[in-house]
Amino acid sequence: SDCACKTGYKGNGHVCEAVNQCASCLLLSSQWTCFCDDGYVGNGHLCYGTIEQELMVLQTASDFFTWTTDSGLSRSLSDQNLTLLVPTSTAIAQMSSEDRSFWTMKGNVPSLIRNHIIPGIFSLSTLRNTSSVTSLLLATLPVSTSQEITSVGGATIITSDGAATNGLIHVINKVLVPDRKLSEGLLAVLALRPEFSIFRSYLIDYNLTQEIEQANEFTMFAPTDAAITEYLQQIAAPALVGNIPM
């Protein structure tokens, strides 16, 4: 019988070894040659992608990755150099019911995630020589090290220096819950979605944001820039003025 290695493995069918999930291997001149797939860098045996790509396959942080995708922030994890502090799914499960209820609302999740992002690249060794770092939410996170254990913002780093093409990932054992006053709210959510830029500008121009956010909960049907442009063409107007249909 002819034997072949299963998908994800390479070998002669009798002896097989796992292939890096970000790499492809070819049998050339009786030897296996591996190379990283498009979008990844490395030597073919160790490959890594952007922070977004690495977070996607980080099994202990599936809930945090879901937050980033649901909030629309996942794409922003690839366009600049960052250090990401990722709470495990176990850490997220240990959040108080009050914090979880507040911070998992659509308008608050982006701010919570931004409190786990540090601009620039901070390895574990760099953090150990730093007294504090500032998150993208502009919150100060104190850093301390004791007996080789480093904590950031009160959360202990349990896995450090996960490599990515644009930064590093540190896995932490606690969610970095910020002061609720730091939640950036509706405008911050819309700022993450460029297709709503015109709608967002009208909310600012007509000072509607505060009125909307006074409600404990709300659902918003936001027209895209294309929809507003089409509407303006239909009414032959350069901009929405007077009684805006909000």
PDB file of N, CA and C in Angstrom, residues 171-241:
ATOM      1  N   VAL A 171       0.984  37.796  26.750  1.00  0.00           N
ATOM      2  CA  VAL A 171      -0.263  37.257  27.296  1.00  0.00           C
ATOM      3  C   VAL A 171      -0.296  37.554  28.791  1.00  0.00           C
ATOM      4  N   ILE A 172      -1.411  38.100  29.273  1.00  0.00           N
ATOM      5  CA  ILE A 172      -1.539  38.492  30.678  1.00  0.00           C
ATOM      6  C   ILE A 172      -2.702  37.754  31.340  1.00  0.00           C
ATOM      7  N   ASN A 173      -2.691  37.754  32.662  1.00  0.00           N
ATOM      8  CA  ASN A 173      -3.664  36.948  33.407  1.00  0.00           C
ATOM      9  C   ASN A 173      -4.842  37.751  33.935  1.00  0.00           C
ATOM     10  N   LYS A 174      -4.977  38.993  33.460  1.00  0.00           N
ATOM     11  CA  LYS A 174      -6.047  39.848  33.971  1.00  0.00           C
ATOM     12  C   LYS A 174      -6.436  40.865  32.911  1.00  0.00           C
ATOM     13  N   VAL A 175      -7.708  41.203  32.836  1.00  0.00           N
ATOM     14  CA  VAL A 175      -8.175  42.238  31.911  1.00  0.00           C
ATOM     15  C   VAL A 175      -7.824  43.608  32.490  1.00  0.00           C
ATOM     16  N   LEU A 176      -7.251  44.469  31.666  1.00  0.00           N
ATOM     17  CA  LEU A 176      -6.874  45.816  32.101  1.00  0.00           C
ATOM     18  C   LEU A 176      -8.106  46.728  31.980  1.00  0.00           C
ATOM     19  N   VAL A 177      -8.926  46.703  33.009  1.00  0.00           N
ATOM     20  CA  VAL A 177     -10.174  47.471  32.999  1.00  0.00           C
ATOM     21  C   VAL A 177      -9.869  48.925  33.344  1.00  0.00           C
ATOM     22  N   PRO A 178     -10.117  49.860  32.433  1.00  0.00           N
ATOM     23  CA  PRO A 178      -9.823  51.277  32.700  1.00  0.00           C
ATOM     24  C   PRO A 178     -10.937  51.948  33.493  1.00  0.00           C
ATOM     25  N   ASP A 179     -10.679  53.170  33.906  1.00  0.00           N
ATOM     26  CA  ASP A 179     -11.720  53.992  34.523  1.00  0.00           C
ATOM     27  C   ASP A 179     -12.824  54.202  33.484  1.00  0.00           C
ATOM     28  N   ARG A 180     -14.057  54.060  33.896  1.00  0.00           N
ATOM     29  CA  ARG A 180     -15.166  54.169  32.940  1.00  0.00           C
ATOM     30  C   ARG A 180     -15.247  55.541  32.283  1.00  0.00           C
ATOM     31  N   LYS A 181     -14.688  56.542  32.934  1.00  0.00           N
ATOM     32  CA  LYS A 181     -14.701  57.884  32.344  1.00  0.00           C
ATOM     33  C   LYS A 181     -13.839  57.955  31.082  1.00  0.00           C
ATOM     34  N   LEU A 182     -12.962  56.965  30.890  1.00  0.00           N
ATOM     35  CA  LEU A 182     -12.073  56.977  29.731  1.00  0.00           C
ATOM     36  C   LEU A 182     -12.721  56.376  28.483  1.00  0.00           C
ATOM     37  N   SER A 183     -13.909  55.805  28.631  1.00  0.00           N
ATOM     38  CA  SER A 183     -14.569  55.245  27.453  1.00  0.00           C
ATOM     39  C   SER A 183     -14.811  56.337  26.422  1.00  0.00           C
ATOM     40  N   GLU A 184     -14.356  56.099  25.209  1.00  0.00           N
ATOM     41  CA  GLU A 184     -14.407  57.133  24.175  1.00  0.00           C
ATOM     42  C   GLU A 184     -15.759  57.217  23.469  1.00  0.00           C
ATOM     43  N   GLY A 185     -16.601  56.224  23.677  1.00  0.00           N
ATOM     44  CA  GLY A 185     -17.971  56.306  23.239  1.00  0.00           C
ATOM     45  C   GLY A 185     -18.218  56.233  21.743  1.00  0.00           C
ATOM     46  N   LEU A 186     -19.372  56.777  21.340  1.00  0.00           N
ATOM     47  CA  LEU A 186     -19.894  56.644  19.983  1.00  0.00           C
ATOM     48  C   LEU A 186     -18.953  57.192  18.920  1.00  0.00           C
ATOM     49  N   LEU A 187     -18.397  58.382  19.136  1.00  0.00           N
ATOM     50  CA  LEU A 187     -17.545  58.992  18.114  1.00  0.00           C
ATOM     51  C   LEU A 187     -16.306  58.147  17.842  1.00  0.00           C
ATOM     52  N   ALA A 188     -15.765  57.525  18.892  1.00  0.00           N
ATOM     53  CA  ALA A 188     -14.586  56.676  18.711  1.00  0.00           C
ATOM     54  C   ALA A 188     -14.925  55.443  17.893  1.00  0.00           C
ATOM     55  N   VAL A 189     -16.106  54.877  18.129  1.00  0.00           N
ATOM     56  CA  VAL A 189     -16.534  53.713  17.355  1.00  0.00           C
ATOM     57  C   VAL A 189     -16.673  54.070  15.881  1.00  0.00           C
ATOM     58  N   LEU A 190     -17.319  55.201  15.604  1.00  0.00           N
ATOM     59  CA  LEU A 190     -17.520  55.615  14.214  1.00  0.00           C
ATOM     60  C   LEU A 190     -16.205  55.994  13.546  1.00  0.00           C
ATOM     61  N   ALA A 191     -15.255  56.507  14.327  1.00  0.00           N
ATOM     62  CA  ALA A 191     -13.961  56.896  13.765  1.00  0.00           C
ATOM     63  C   ALA A 191     -13.202  55.694  13.225  1.00  0.00           C
ATOM     64  N   LEU A 192     -13.527  54.509  13.727  1.00  0.00           N
ATOM     65  CA  LEU A 192     -12.869  53.292  13.257  1.00  0.00           C
ATOM     66  C   LEU A 192     -13.416  52.828  11.921  1.00  0.00           C
ATOM     67  N   ARG A 193     -14.532  53.400  11.507  1.00  0.00           N
ATOM     68  CA  ARG A 193     -15.186  52.977  10.263  1.00  0.00           C
ATOM     69  C   ARG A 193     -15.251  54.168   9.309  1.00  0.00           C
ATOM     70  N   PRO A 194     -14.293  54.268   8.394  1.00  0.00           N
ATOM     71  CA  PRO A 194     -14.238  55.434   7.506  1.00  0.00           C
ATOM     72  C   PRO A 194     -15.476  55.612   6.629  1.00  0.00           C
ATOM     73  N   GLU A 195     -16.232  54.536   6.419  1.00  0.00           N
ATOM     74  CA  GLU A 195     -17.431  54.654   5.578  1.00  0.00           C
ATOM     75  C   GLU A 195     -18.552  55.440   6.259  1.00  0.00           C
ATOM     76  N   PHE A 196     -18.367  55.786   7.561  1.00  0.00           N
ATOM     77  CA  PHE A 196     -19.365  56.573   8.272  1.00  0.00           C
ATOM     78  C   PHE A 196     -18.852  57.974   8.603  1.00  0.00           C
ATOM     79  N   SER A 197     -17.845  58.444   7.881  1.00  0.00           N
ATOM     80  CA  SER A 197     -17.215  59.712   8.233  1.00  0.00           C
ATOM     81  C   SER A 197     -18.174  60.904   8.109  1.00  0.00           C
ATOM     82  N   ILE A 198     -19.034  60.916   7.092  1.00  0.00           N
ATOM     83  CA  ILE A 198     -19.961  62.044   6.920  1.00  0.00           C
ATOM     84  C   ILE A 198     -20.992  62.052   8.040  1.00  0.00           C
ATOM     85  N   PHE A 199     -21.544  60.881   8.341  1.00  0.00           N
ATOM     86  CA  PHE A 199     -22.528  60.774   9.420  1.00  0.00           C
ATOM     87  C   PHE A 199     -21.913  61.236  10.741  1.00  0.00           C
ATOM     88  N   ARG A 200     -20.665  60.810  10.994  1.00  0.00           N
ATOM     89  CA  ARG A 200     -19.978  61.196  12.223  1.00  0.00           C
ATOM     90  C   ARG A 200     -19.792  62.717  12.283  1.00  0.00           C
ATOM     91  N   SER A 201     -19.457  63.327  11.146  1.00  0.00           N
ATOM     92  CA  SER A 201     -19.240  64.780  11.136  1.00  0.00           C
ATOM     93  C   SER A 201     -20.525  65.528  11.461  1.00  0.00           C
ATOM     94  N   TYR A 202     -21.677  65.010  11.020  1.00  0.00           N
ATOM     95  CA  TYR A 202     -22.952  65.661  11.343  1.00  0.00           C
ATOM     96  C   TYR A 202     -23.284  65.533  12.824  1.00  0.00           C
ATOM     97  N   LEU A 203     -22.958  64.378  13.414  1.00  0.00           N
ATOM     98  CA  LEU A 203     -23.180  64.230  14.856  1.00  0.00           C
ATOM     99  C   LEU A 203     -22.401  65.285  15.625  1.00  0.00           C
ATOM    100  N   ILE A 204     -21.174  65.559  15.166  1.00  0.00           N
ATOM    101  CA  ILE A 204     -20.331  66.563  15.828  1.00  0.00           C
ATOM    102  C   ILE A 204     -20.864  67.977  15.560  1.00  0.00           C
ATOM    103  N   ASP A 205     -21.162  68.264  14.293  1.00  0.00           N
ATOM    104  CA  ASP A 205     -21.594  69.608  13.916  1.00  0.00           C
ATOM    105  C   ASP A 205     -22.873  70.024  14.637  1.00  0.00           C
ATOM    106  N   TYR A 206     -23.785  69.053  14.819  1.00  0.00           N
ATOM    107  CA  TYR A 206     -25.079  69.380  15.432  1.00  0.00           C
ATOM    108  C   TYR A 206     -25.148  68.960  16.904  1.00  0.00           C
ATOM    109  N   ASN A 207     -23.967  68.598  17.477  1.00  0.00           N
ATOM    110  CA  ASN A 207     -23.851  68.312  18.913  1.00  0.00           C
ATOM    111  C   ASN A 207     -24.895  67.284  19.372  1.00  0.00           C
ATOM    112  N   LEU A 208     -24.987  66.195  18.635  1.00  0.00           N
ATOM    113  CA  LEU A 208     -25.993  65.175  18.945  1.00  0.00           C
ATOM    114  C   LEU A 208     -25.450  64.022  19.784  1.00  0.00           C
ATOM    115  N   THR A 209     -24.125  63.905  19.889  1.00  0.00           N
ATOM    116  CA  THR A 209     -23.534  62.743  20.543  1.00  0.00           C
ATOM    117  C   THR A 209     -23.942  62.626  21.998  1.00  0.00           C
ATOM    118  N   GLN A 210     -23.838  63.727  22.743  1.00  0.00           N
ATOM    119  CA  GLN A 210     -24.153  63.689  24.166  1.00  0.00           C
ATOM    120  C   GLN A 210     -25.608  63.310  24.398  1.00  0.00           C
ATOM    121  N   GLU A 211     -26.491  63.838  23.573  1.00  0.00           N
ATOM    122  CA  GLU A 211     -27.911  63.524  23.710  1.00  0.00           C
ATOM    123  C   GLU A 211     -28.167  62.039  23.491  1.00  0.00           C
ATOM    124  N   ILE A 212     -27.500  61.464  22.492  1.00  0.00           N
ATOM    125  CA  ILE A 212     -27.682  60.040  22.203  1.00  0.00           C
ATOM    126  C   ILE A 212     -27.140  59.174  23.336  1.00  0.00           C
ATOM    127  N   GLU A 213     -25.960  59.517  23.843  1.00  0.00           N
ATOM    128  CA  GLU A 213     -25.304  58.683  24.845  1.00  0.00           C
ATOM    129  C   GLU A 213     -25.903  58.829  26.234  1.00  0.00           C
ATOM    130  N   GLN A 214     -26.837  59.750  26.419  1.00  0.00           N
ATOM    131  CA  GLN A 214     -27.518  59.855  27.703  1.00  0.00           C
ATOM    132  C   GLN A 214     -28.417  58.645  27.941  1.00  0.00           C
ATOM    133  N   ALA A 215     -28.818  57.980  26.864  1.00  0.00           N
ATOM    134  CA  ALA A 215     -29.619  56.760  27.004  1.00  0.00           C
ATOM    135  C   ALA A 215     -28.725  55.630  27.489  1.00  0.00           C
ATOM    136  N   ASN A 216     -29.258  54.791  28.376  1.00  0.00           N
ATOM    137  CA  ASN A 216     -28.478  53.660  28.883  1.00  0.00           C
ATOM    138  C   ASN A 216     -28.100  52.714  27.757  1.00  0.00           C
ATOM    139  N   GLU A 217     -29.012  52.510  26.838  1.00  0.00           N
ATOM    140  CA  GLU A 217     -28.758  51.663  25.679  1.00  0.00           C
ATOM    141  C   GLU A 217     -29.414  52.299  24.460  1.00  0.00           C
ATOM    142  N   PHE A 218     -28.817  52.106  23.306  1.00  0.00           N
ATOM    143  CA  PHE A 218     -29.431  52.624  22.089  1.00  0.00           C
ATOM    144  C   PHE A 218     -28.962  51.796  20.900  1.00  0.00           C
ATOM    145  N   THR A 219     -29.771  51.807  19.867  1.00  0.00           N
ATOM    146  CA  THR A 219     -29.423  51.157  18.605  1.00  0.00           C
ATOM    147  C   THR A 219     -29.388  52.232  17.532  1.00  0.00           C
ATOM    148  N   MET A 220     -28.320  52.251  16.756  1.00  0.00           N
ATOM    149  CA  MET A 220     -28.171  53.298  15.739  1.00  0.00           C
ATOM    150  C   MET A 220     -28.089  52.676  14.350  1.00  0.00           C
ATOM    151  N   PHE A 221     -28.842  53.214  13.438  1.00  0.00           N
ATOM    152  CA  PHE A 221     -28.774  52.823  12.032  1.00  0.00           C
ATOM    153  C   PHE A 221     -28.002  53.930  11.308  1.00  0.00           C
ATOM    154  N   ALA A 222     -26.726  53.695  11.070  1.00  0.00           N
ATOM    155  CA  ALA A 222     -25.847  54.728  10.530  1.00  0.00           C
ATOM    156  C   ALA A 222     -25.738  54.610   9.011  1.00  0.00           C
ATOM    157  N   PRO A 223     -26.111  55.641   8.275  1.00  0.00           N
ATOM    158  CA  PRO A 223     -25.964  55.608   6.813  1.00  0.00           C
ATOM    159  C   PRO A 223     -24.502  55.759   6.414  1.00  0.00           C
ATOM    160  N   THR A 224     -24.108  55.057   5.398  1.00  0.00           N
ATOM    161  CA  THR A 224     -22.737  55.162   4.903  1.00  0.00           C
ATOM    162  C   THR A 224     -22.551  56.467   4.132  1.00  0.00           C
ATOM    163  N   ASP A 225     -21.297  56.804   3.872  1.00  0.00           N
ATOM    164  CA  ASP A 225     -21.004  57.998   3.074  1.00  0.00           C
ATOM    165  C   ASP A 225     -21.660  57.909   1.705  1.00  0.00           C
ATOM    166  N   ALA A 226     -21.649  56.716   1.130  1.00  0.00           N
ATOM    167  CA  ALA A 226     -22.250  56.533  -0.198  1.00  0.00           C
ATOM    168  C   ALA A 226     -23.753  56.795  -0.164  1.00  0.00           C
ATOM    169  N   ALA A 227     -24.420  56.340   0.909  1.00  0.00           N
ATOM    170  CA  ALA A 227     -25.859  56.545   1.024  1.00  0.00           C
ATOM    171  C   ALA A 227     -26.193  58.030   1.180  1.00  0.00           C
ATOM    172  N   ILE A 228     -25.404  58.735   1.999  1.00  0.00           N
ATOM    173  CA  ILE A 228     -25.653  60.169   2.191  1.00  0.00           C
ATOM    174  C   ILE A 228     -25.387  60.937   0.899  1.00  0.00           C
ATOM    175  N   THR A 229     -24.326  60.581   0.199  1.00  0.00           N
ATOM    176  CA  THR A 229     -24.006  61.249  -1.070  1.00  0.00           C
ATOM    177  C   THR A 229     -25.122  61.044  -2.086  1.00  0.00           C
ATOM    178  N   GLU A 230     -25.637  59.834  -2.150  1.00  0.00           N
ATOM    179  CA  GLU A 230     -26.737  59.548  -3.083  1.00  0.00           C
ATOM    180  C   GLU A 230     -27.986  60.354  -2.717  1.00  0.00           C
ATOM    181  N   TYR A 231     -28.266  60.455  -1.409  1.00  0.00           N
ATOM    182  CA  TYR A 231     -29.424  61.216  -0.958  1.00  0.00           C
ATOM    183  C   TYR A 231     -29.279  62.696  -1.313  1.00  0.00           C
ATOM    184  N   LEU A 232     -28.101  63.248  -1.133  1.00  0.00           N
ATOM    185  CA  LEU A 232     -27.864  64.659  -1.465  1.00  0.00           C
ATOM    186  C   LEU A 232     -28.043  64.907  -2.958  1.00  0.00           C
ATOM    187  N   GLN A 233     -27.641  63.932  -3.770  1.00  0.00           N
ATOM    188  CA  GLN A 233     -27.840  64.073  -5.208  1.00  0.00           C
ATOM    189  C   GLN A 233     -29.326  64.073  -5.562  1.00  0.00           C
ATOM    190  N   GLN A 234     -30.093  63.242  -4.840  1.00  0.00           N
ATOM    191  CA  GLN A 234     -31.527  63.162  -5.107  1.00  0.00           C
ATOM    192  C   GLN A 234     -32.247  64.465  -4.766  1.00  0.00           C
ATOM    193  N   ILE A 235     -31.795  65.117  -3.674  1.00  0.00           N
ATOM    194  CA  ILE A 235     -32.468  66.359  -3.270  1.00  0.00           C
ATOM    195  C   ILE A 235     -31.743  67.596  -3.817  1.00  0.00           C
ATOM    196  N   ALA A 236     -30.690  67.339  -4.616  1.00  0.00           N
ATOM    197  CA  ALA A 236     -29.932  68.425  -5.247  1.00  0.00           C
ATOM    198  C   ALA A 236     -29.439  69.453  -4.229  1.00  0.00           C
ATOM    199  N   ALA A 237     -28.811  68.941  -3.181  1.00  0.00           N
ATOM    200  CA  ALA A 237     -28.287  69.821  -2.136  1.00  0.00           C
ATOM    201  C   ALA A 237     -26.823  69.491  -1.877  1.00  0.00           C
ATOM    202  N   PRO A 238     -25.984  70.477  -1.555  1.00  0.00           N
ATOM    203  CA  PRO A 238     -24.572  70.224  -1.309  1.00  0.00           C
ATOM    204  C   PRO A 238     -24.326  69.592   0.054  1.00  0.00           C
ATOM    205  N   ALA A 239     -25.269  69.769   1.000  1.00  0.00           N
ATOM    206  CA  ALA A 239     -25.088  69.226   2.342  1.00  0.00           C
ATOM    207  C   ALA A 239     -26.435  69.136   3.034  1.00  0.00           C
ATOM    208  N   LEU A 240     -26.483  68.386   4.118  1.00  0.00           N
ATOM    209  CA  LEU A 240     -27.701  68.277   4.902  1.00  0.00           C
ATOM    210  C   LEU A 240     -27.790  69.491   5.825  1.00  0.00           C
ATOM    211  N   VAL A 241     -28.862  70.243   5.686  1.00  0.00           N
ATOM    212  CA  VAL A 241     -29.065  71.416   6.537  1.00  0.00           C
ATOM    213  C   VAL A 241     -30.509  71.413   7.009  1.00  0.00           C
TER     214      VAL A 241
END
